PDB file of C-alpha atoms in Angstrom:
ATOM      1  CA  UNK A   1     172.549  80.218 129.670  1.00  0.00           C
ATOM      2  CA  UNK A   2     169.429  81.634 128.103  1.00  0.00           C
ATOM      3  CA  UNK A   3     171.161  81.796 124.709  1.00  0.00           C
ATOM      4  CA  UNK A   4     171.948  78.014 124.736  1.00  0.00           C
ATOM      5  CA  UNK A   5     168.333  76.956 125.347  1.00  0.00           C
ATOM      6  CA  UNK A   6     167.329  76.714 121.638  1.00  0.00           C
ATOM      7  CA  UNK A   7     170.382  74.569 120.930  1.00  0.00           C
ATOM      8  CA  UNK A   8     169.483  72.211 123.812  1.00  0.00           C
ATOM      9  CA  UNK A   9     165.901  71.987 122.588  1.00  0.00           C
ATOM     10  CA  UNK A  10     167.074  70.998 119.090  1.00  0.00           C
ATOM     11  CA  UNK A  11     169.387  68.277 120.442  1.00  0.00           C
ATOM     12  CA  UNK A  12     166.600  66.795 122.554  1.00  0.00           C
ATOM     13  CA  UNK A  13     164.188  66.831 119.595  1.00  0.00           C
ATOM     14  CA  UNK A  14     166.631  64.937 117.418  1.00  0.00           C
ATOM     15  CA  UNK A  15     167.297  62.410 120.140  1.00  0.00           C
ATOM     16  CA  UNK A  16     163.573  61.651 120.412  1.00  0.00           C
ATOM     17  CA  UNK A  17     163.253  60.310 116.809  1.00  0.00           C
ATOM     18  CA  UNK A  18     164.702  57.100 115.234  1.00  0.00           C
ATOM     19  CA  UNK A  19     168.354  57.120 114.235  1.00  0.00           C
ATOM     20  CA  UNK A  20     167.554  56.950 110.473  1.00  0.00           C
ATOM     21  CA  UNK A  21     165.431  60.093 110.747  1.00  0.00           C
ATOM     22  CA  UNK A  22     168.162  61.841 112.664  1.00  0.00           C
ATOM     23  CA  UNK A  23     170.574  61.129 109.859  1.00  0.00           C
ATOM     24  CA  UNK A  24     168.108  62.308 107.224  1.00  0.00           C
ATOM     25  CA  UNK A  25     166.600  65.313 109.027  1.00  0.00           C
ATOM     26  CA  UNK A  26     169.201  66.410 111.534  1.00  0.00           C
ATOM     27  CA  UNK A  27     172.502  65.750 109.826  1.00  0.00           C
ATOM     28  CA  UNK A  28     174.290  68.760 108.486  1.00  0.00           C
ATOM     29  CA  UNK A  29     175.009  66.660 105.297  1.00  0.00           C
ATOM     30  CA  UNK A  30     171.329  66.143 104.414  1.00  0.00           C
ATOM     31  CA  UNK A  31     171.461  68.467 101.407  1.00  0.00           C
ATOM     32  CA  UNK A  32     174.523  66.797  99.895  1.00  0.00           C
ATOM     33  CA  UNK A  33     173.002  63.314 100.469  1.00  0.00           C
ATOM     34  CA  UNK A  34     169.903  64.325  98.525  1.00  0.00           C
ATOM     35  CA  UNK A  35     172.055  65.549  95.659  1.00  0.00           C
ATOM     36  CA  UNK A  36     174.043  62.276  95.612  1.00  0.00           C
ATOM     37  CA  UNK A  37     170.806  60.263  95.546  1.00  0.00           C
ATOM     38  CA  UNK A  38     169.455  62.251  92.598  1.00  0.00           C
ATOM     39  CA  UNK A  39     172.765  61.855  90.796  1.00  0.00           C
ATOM     40  CA  UNK A  40     172.713  58.068  91.297  1.00  0.00           C
ATOM     41  CA  UNK A  41     169.160  57.832  89.981  1.00  0.00           C
ATOM     42  CA  UNK A  42     170.067  59.725  86.832  1.00  0.00           C
ATOM     43  CA  UNK A  43     173.061  57.416  86.273  1.00  0.00           C
ATOM     44  CA  UNK A  44     170.975  54.217  86.535  1.00  0.00           C
ATOM     45  CA  UNK A  45     171.091  52.106  83.343  1.00  0.00           C
ATOM     46  CA  UNK A  46     168.141  52.322  80.978  1.00  0.00           C
ATOM     47  CA  UNK A  47     165.689  49.450  80.849  1.00  0.00           C
ATOM     48  CA  UNK A  48     166.703  46.797  78.323  1.00  0.00           C
ATOM     49  CA  UNK A  49     165.041  47.243  74.987  1.00  0.00           C
ATOM     50  CA  UNK A  50     163.375  44.352  73.167  1.00  0.00           C
ATOM     51  CA  UNK A  51     165.755  42.811  70.603  1.00  0.00           C
ATOM     52  CA  UNK A  52     165.179  43.803  66.999  1.00  0.00           C
ATOM     53  CA  UNK A  53     164.180  40.847  64.818  1.00  0.00           C
ATOM     54  CA  UNK A  54     164.068  41.020  61.043  1.00  0.00           C
ATOM     55  CA  UNK A  55     160.506  40.708  59.718  1.00  0.00           C
ATOM     56  CA  UNK A  56     159.671  37.574  57.749  1.00  0.00           C
ATOM     57  CA  UNK A  57     159.838  38.146  53.997  1.00  0.00           C
ATOM     58  CA  UNK A  58     156.886  35.960  53.053  1.00  0.00           C
ATOM     59  CA  UNK A  59     153.513  36.527  54.686  1.00  0.00           C
ATOM     60  CA  UNK A  60     151.498  34.229  52.409  1.00  0.00           C
ATOM     61  CA  UNK A  61     151.602  30.757  50.905  1.00  0.00           C
ATOM     62  CA  UNK A  62     150.453  29.809  47.418  1.00  0.00           C
ATOM     63  CA  UNK A  63     147.506  27.527  46.836  1.00  0.00           C
ATOM     64  CA  UNK A  64     149.339  24.159  46.991  1.00  0.00           C
ATOM     65  CA  UNK A  65     147.339  22.618  44.148  1.00  0.00           C
ATOM     66  CA  UNK A  66     148.208  25.573  41.898  1.00  0.00           C
ATOM     67  CA  UNK A  67     151.902  25.582  42.779  1.00  0.00           C
ATOM     68  CA  UNK A  68     152.865  23.166  39.971  1.00  0.00           C
ATOM     69  CA  UNK A  69     151.878  23.705  36.353  1.00  0.00           C
ATOM     70  CA  UNK A  70     149.297  21.374  34.793  1.00  0.00           C
ATOM     71  CA  UNK A  71     151.757  20.500  32.024  1.00  0.00           C
ATOM     72  CA  UNK A  72     154.240  19.325  34.650  1.00  0.00           C
ATOM     73  CA  UNK A  73     151.536  17.248  36.318  1.00  0.00           C
ATOM     74  CA  UNK A  74     150.704  15.634  32.969  1.00  0.00           C
ATOM     75  CA  UNK A  75     154.359  14.725  32.440  1.00  0.00           C
ATOM     76  CA  UNK A  76     155.056  13.455  35.948  1.00  0.00           C
ATOM     77  CA  UNK A  77     151.734  11.797  36.737  1.00  0.00           C
ATOM     78  CA  UNK A  78     150.354  10.288  33.506  1.00  0.00           C
ATOM     79  CA  UNK A  79     146.886   8.875  33.862  1.00  0.00           C
ATOM     80  CA  UNK A  80     145.987  11.130  36.772  1.00  0.00           C
ATOM     81  CA  UNK A  81     142.262  11.432  37.310  1.00  0.00           C
ATOM     82  CA  UNK A  82     142.489  15.024  38.535  1.00  0.00           C
ATOM     83  CA  UNK A  83     145.069  17.495  37.277  1.00  0.00           C
ATOM     84  CA  UNK A  84     143.803  19.955  39.869  1.00  0.00           C
ATOM     85  CA  UNK A  85     145.012  17.634  42.642  1.00  0.00           C
ATOM     86  CA  UNK A  86     143.656  16.823  46.074  1.00  0.00           C
ATOM     87  CA  UNK A  87     144.265  19.464  48.726  1.00  0.00           C
ATOM     88  CA  UNK A  88     145.282  18.354  52.199  1.00  0.00           C
ATOM     89  CA  UNK A  89     143.422  19.622  55.257  1.00  0.00           C
ATOM     90  CA  UNK A  90     144.898  22.612  57.065  1.00  0.00           C
ATOM     91  CA  UNK A  91     143.724  24.622  60.061  1.00  0.00           C
ATOM     92  CA  UNK A  92     145.831  27.593  58.966  1.00  0.00           C
ATOM     93  CA  UNK A  93     146.343  27.884  55.206  1.00  0.00           C
ATOM     94  CA  UNK A  94     148.567  30.945  55.696  1.00  0.00           C
ATOM     95  CA  UNK A  95     151.149  28.785  57.492  1.00  0.00           C
ATOM     96  CA  UNK A  96     150.780  25.280  56.085  1.00  0.00           C
ATOM     97  CA  UNK A  97     149.215  23.499  53.147  1.00  0.00           C
ATOM     98  CA  UNK A  98     149.615  20.493  50.841  1.00  0.00           C
ATOM     99  CA  UNK A  99     148.340  18.870  47.670  1.00  0.00           C
ATOM    100  CA  UNK A 100     148.769  15.466  45.994  1.00  0.00           C
ATOM    101  CA  UNK A 101     148.277  13.796  42.628  1.00  0.00           C
ATOM    102  CA  UNK A 102     148.382  10.136  41.614  1.00  0.00           C
ATOM    103  CA  UNK A 103     147.779   8.203  38.440  1.00  0.00           C
ATOM    104  CA  UNK A 104     148.158   4.825  36.739  1.00  0.00           C
ATOM    105  CA  UNK A 105     149.336   4.780  33.138  1.00  0.00           C
ATOM    106  CA  UNK A 106     148.036   1.459  31.811  1.00  0.00           C
ATOM    107  CA  UNK A 107     150.005   0.149  28.828  1.00  0.00           C
ATOM    108  CA  UNK A 108     148.153  -3.135  28.463  1.00  0.00           C
ATOM    109  CA  UNK A 109     150.418  -6.145  27.977  1.00  0.00           C
ATOM    110  CA  UNK A 110     153.442  -3.882  28.435  1.00  0.00           C
ATOM    111  CA  UNK A 111     152.442  -3.299  32.029  1.00  0.00           C
ATOM    112  CA  UNK A 112     151.521  -0.141  33.887  1.00  0.00           C
ATOM    113  CA  UNK A 113     153.344   2.721  35.529  1.00  0.00           C
ATOM    114  CA  UNK A 114     152.075   4.197  38.773  1.00  0.00           C
ATOM    115  CA  UNK A 115     153.145   7.648  40.019  1.00  0.00           C
ATOM    116  CA  UNK A 116     152.429   9.670  43.129  1.00  0.00           C
ATOM    117  CA  UNK A 117     153.389  13.312  43.630  1.00  0.00           C
ATOM    118  CA  UNK A 118     152.756  15.472  46.665  1.00  0.00           C
ATOM    119  CA  UNK A 119     153.940  18.870  47.806  1.00  0.00           C
ATOM    120  CA  UNK A 120     153.681  20.573  51.181  1.00  0.00           C
ATOM    121  CA  UNK A 121     154.413  24.108  52.368  1.00  0.00           C
ATOM    122  CA  UNK A 122     155.353  25.510  55.765  1.00  0.00           C
ATOM    123  CA  UNK A 123     155.761  29.211  56.537  1.00  0.00           C
ATOM    124  CA  UNK A 124     157.231  30.793  59.671  1.00  0.00           C
ATOM    125  CA  UNK A 125     156.758  34.272  61.153  1.00  0.00           C
ATOM    126  CA  UNK A 126     159.396  36.140  63.134  1.00  0.00           C
ATOM    127  CA  UNK A 127     159.018  36.045  66.919  1.00  0.00           C
ATOM    128  CA  UNK A 128     160.355  39.145  68.673  1.00  0.00           C
ATOM    129  CA  UNK A 129     159.630  37.712  72.138  1.00  0.00           C
ATOM    130  CA  UNK A 130     162.073  34.873  71.438  1.00  0.00           C
ATOM    131  CA  UNK A 131     164.427  37.004  69.327  1.00  0.00           C
ATOM    132  CA  UNK A 132     164.063  34.527  66.458  1.00  0.00           C
ATOM    133  CA  UNK A 133     163.434  35.494  62.842  1.00  0.00           C
ATOM    134  CA  UNK A 134     161.133  33.626  60.501  1.00  0.00           C
ATOM    135  CA  UNK A 135     164.138  32.636  58.425  1.00  0.00           C
ATOM    136  CA  UNK A 136     165.912  31.132  61.445  1.00  0.00           C
ATOM    137  CA  UNK A 137     162.814  29.112  62.276  1.00  0.00           C
ATOM    138  CA  UNK A 138     162.622  27.909  58.671  1.00  0.00           C
ATOM    139  CA  UNK A 139     166.264  26.795  58.785  1.00  0.00           C
ATOM    140  CA  UNK A 140     165.466  24.639  61.819  1.00  0.00           C
ATOM    141  CA  UNK A 141     162.342  23.238  60.138  1.00  0.00           C
ATOM    142  CA  UNK A 142     164.320  22.490  56.981  1.00  0.00           C
ATOM    143  CA  UNK A 143     166.717  20.266  58.937  1.00  0.00           C
ATOM    144  CA  UNK A 144     163.806  18.499  60.660  1.00  0.00           C
ATOM    145  CA  UNK A 145     162.036  17.777  57.354  1.00  0.00           C
ATOM    146  CA  UNK A 146     165.191  16.203  55.927  1.00  0.00           C
ATOM    147  CA  UNK A 147     165.572  14.048  59.034  1.00  0.00           C
ATOM    148  CA  UNK A 148     161.915  13.029  58.780  1.00  0.00           C
ATOM    149  CA  UNK A 149     162.325  11.925  55.153  1.00  0.00           C
ATOM    150  CA  UNK A 150     165.440   9.927  56.005  1.00  0.00           C
ATOM    151  CA  UNK A 151     163.610   8.219  58.876  1.00  0.00           C
ATOM    152  CA  UNK A 152     160.649   7.050  56.749  1.00  0.00           C
ATOM    153  CA  UNK A 153     159.483   3.749  58.196  1.00  0.00           C
ATOM    154  CA  UNK A 154     160.566   0.816  56.059  1.00  0.00           C
ATOM    155  CA  UNK A 155     162.836   2.917  53.830  1.00  0.00           C
ATOM    156  CA  UNK A 156     165.879   1.138  52.395  1.00  0.00           C
ATOM    157  CA  UNK A 157     169.015   2.339  50.635  1.00  0.00           C
ATOM    158  CA  UNK A 158     168.515   5.865  51.959  1.00  0.00           C
ATOM    159  CA  UNK A 159     170.814   8.407  50.326  1.00  0.00           C
ATOM    160  CA  UNK A 160     171.004  12.189  50.494  1.00  0.00           C
ATOM    161  CA  UNK A 161     172.548  14.695  48.115  1.00  0.00           C
ATOM    162  CA  UNK A 162     172.361  18.441  47.434  1.00  0.00           C
ATOM    163  CA  UNK A 163     169.653  19.709  45.091  1.00  0.00           C
ATOM    164  CA  UNK A 164     171.315  22.759  43.529  1.00  0.00           C
ATOM    165  CA  UNK A 165     169.239  25.528  42.048  1.00  0.00           C
ATOM    166  CA  UNK A 166     166.209  24.956  44.264  1.00  0.00           C
ATOM    167  CA  UNK A 167     165.476  27.809  46.688  1.00  0.00           C
ATOM    168  CA  UNK A 168     168.091  29.073  49.138  1.00  0.00           C
ATOM    169  CA  UNK A 169     169.091  25.527  50.038  1.00  0.00           C
ATOM    170  CA  UNK A 170     167.740  22.102  49.126  1.00  0.00           C
ATOM    171  CA  UNK A 171     168.437  18.423  49.710  1.00  0.00           C
ATOM    172  CA  UNK A 172     167.369  15.287  47.850  1.00  0.00           C
ATOM    173  CA  UNK A 173     166.526  12.155  49.830  1.00  0.00           C
ATOM    174  CA  UNK A 174     166.336   8.938  47.782  1.00  0.00           C
ATOM    175  CA  UNK A 175     165.183   5.535  49.022  1.00  0.00           C
ATOM    176  CA  UNK A 176     163.133   2.467  48.134  1.00  0.00           C
ATOM    177  CA  UNK A 177     160.062   1.264  49.967  1.00  0.00           C
ATOM    178  CA  UNK A 178     158.191  -2.020  49.767  1.00  0.00           C
ATOM    179  CA  UNK A 179     154.398  -1.691  49.771  1.00  0.00           C
ATOM    180  CA  UNK A 180     151.433  -3.434  48.119  1.00  0.00           C
ATOM    181  CA  UNK A 181     153.917  -6.219  47.290  1.00  0.00           C
ATOM    182  CA  UNK A 182     155.858  -3.875  45.021  1.00  0.00           C
ATOM    183  CA  UNK A 183     159.128  -1.948  45.355  1.00  0.00           C
ATOM    184  CA  UNK A 184     158.559   1.792  45.072  1.00  0.00           C
ATOM    185  CA  UNK A 185     161.321   4.247  44.204  1.00  0.00           C
ATOM    186  CA  UNK A 186     161.251   7.584  46.035  1.00  0.00           C
ATOM    187  CA  UNK A 187     162.742  11.029  45.488  1.00  0.00           C
ATOM    188  CA  UNK A 188     162.012  13.654  48.131  1.00  0.00           C
ATOM    189  CA  UNK A 189     163.179  17.243  47.693  1.00  0.00           C
ATOM    190  CA  UNK A 190     163.270  19.410  50.815  1.00  0.00           C
ATOM    191  CA  UNK A 191     163.902  23.087  50.051  1.00  0.00           C
ATOM    192  CA  UNK A 192     164.011  26.319  52.000  1.00  0.00           C
ATOM    193  CA  UNK A 193     163.157  29.695  50.505  1.00  0.00           C
ATOM    194  CA  UNK A 194     163.578  32.552  52.992  1.00  0.00           C
ATOM    195  CA  UNK A 195     161.070  31.818  55.807  1.00  0.00           C
ATOM    196  CA  UNK A 196     159.315  29.024  53.928  1.00  0.00           C
ATOM    197  CA  UNK A 197     159.979  25.280  53.627  1.00  0.00           C
ATOM    198  CA  UNK A 198     158.794  23.200  50.670  1.00  0.00           C
ATOM    199  CA  UNK A 199     158.811  19.390  50.707  1.00  0.00           C
ATOM    200  CA  UNK A 200     158.046  17.565  47.478  1.00  0.00           C
ATOM    201  CA  UNK A 201     157.852  13.778  47.262  1.00  0.00           C
ATOM    202  CA  UNK A 202     157.681  11.880  43.994  1.00  0.00           C
ATOM    203  CA  UNK A 203     157.493   8.089  43.852  1.00  0.00           C
ATOM    204  CA  UNK A 204     156.447   5.308  41.550  1.00  0.00           C
ATOM    205  CA  UNK A 205     156.627   1.669  40.528  1.00  0.00           C
ATOM    206  CA  UNK A 206     155.976  -0.597  37.564  1.00  0.00           C
ATOM    207  CA  UNK A 207     153.093  -3.084  37.585  1.00  0.00           C
ATOM    208  CA  UNK A 208     152.461  -6.255  35.585  1.00  0.00           C
ATOM    209  CA  UNK A 209     156.055  -6.693  34.536  1.00  0.00           C
ATOM    210  CA  UNK A 210     156.774  -3.044  33.731  1.00  0.00           C
ATOM    211  CA  UNK A 211     160.216  -1.800  34.714  1.00  0.00           C
ATOM    212  CA  UNK A 212     160.487   0.297  37.857  1.00  0.00           C
ATOM    213  CA  UNK A 213     161.550   3.919  37.412  1.00  0.00           C
ATOM    214  CA  UNK A 214     165.149   4.721  38.277  1.00  0.00           C
ATOM    215  CA  UNK A 215     166.070   6.987  41.171  1.00  0.00           C
ATOM    216  CA  UNK A 216     167.922   9.271  38.757  1.00  0.00           C
ATOM    217  CA  UNK A 217     164.878   9.765  36.520  1.00  0.00           C
ATOM    218  CA  UNK A 218     162.541  10.351  39.437  1.00  0.00           C
ATOM    219  CA  UNK A 219     164.970  12.811  40.999  1.00  0.00           C
ATOM    220  CA  UNK A 220     165.319  14.796  37.792  1.00  0.00           C
ATOM    221  CA  UNK A 221     161.552  15.164  37.508  1.00  0.00           C
ATOM    222  CA  UNK A 222     161.156  15.886  41.223  1.00  0.00           C
ATOM    223  CA  UNK A 223     163.688  18.717  41.064  1.00  0.00           C
ATOM    224  CA  UNK A 224     161.828  20.239  38.125  1.00  0.00           C
ATOM    225  CA  UNK A 225     158.538  20.226  40.049  1.00  0.00           C
ATOM    226  CA  UNK A 226     160.212  21.472  43.244  1.00  0.00           C
ATOM    227  CA  UNK A 227     161.600  24.517  41.426  1.00  0.00           C
ATOM    228  CA  UNK A 228     158.082  25.419  40.319  1.00  0.00           C
ATOM    229  CA  UNK A 229     156.702  24.956  43.832  1.00  0.00           C
ATOM    230  CA  UNK A 230     159.437  27.115  45.378  1.00  0.00           C
ATOM    231  CA  UNK A 231     158.950  29.848  42.768  1.00  0.00           C
ATOM    232  CA  UNK A 232     155.220  29.896  43.511  1.00  0.00           C
ATOM    233  CA  UNK A 233     155.937  31.105  47.063  1.00  0.00           C
ATOM    234  CA  UNK A 234     157.570  34.302  45.824  1.00  0.00           C
ATOM    235  CA  UNK A 235     154.823  34.763  43.232  1.00  0.00           C
ATOM    236  CA  UNK A 236     152.129  34.517  45.903  1.00  0.00           C
ATOM    237  CA  UNK A 237     153.799  37.339  47.850  1.00  0.00           C
ATOM    238  CA  UNK A 238     154.132  39.870  45.024  1.00  0.00           C
TER     239      UNK A 238
END
């Protein structure tokens, strides 16, 4: 009877604590349970890593007013008052910028030819938090810029066609627009180069009986200028 006293004391001690503690402290399987717990912890999956996103190729934009050669400006915008162009306002010149030129070539009794040329640049960085690369963002912007050109208020006879040889992908949007009591012919080239989007618009009309420019002629000249603008992006990042 004396020999069983320690055993009775142990049983009473275990009975005096909560059931969960009995299982943890008094069970004969406590050692094996601890081992199982440690094993489960080591087998837990690793925390998810942030997705890898390709870095944007271009980190800079060219000066918009220097993106097209002066000789090209002379050819496309005769009579322009400023070959250096007029820069558009931008709160972040590393991500967006624009420039425009306009001129009236007065031929006296033969009438006059008016031309307007503008170019704009957009650049996109990669965003690791959204798992989106700069190029993917530029692809989305490219589609939006085309849609915007096609939806120009008052535009008539809107037509789109590929513009081969300009950047990674490019589209021409042609239309006519009535303003200042004249019919203007438009050619807009929207191009994507890596993580950048270039939109170039060239339009014109004839005054005082002069013949209006054809869409084909304007498009040919617009493509030429767009190629220069697109190339200037890569040059700015060398």
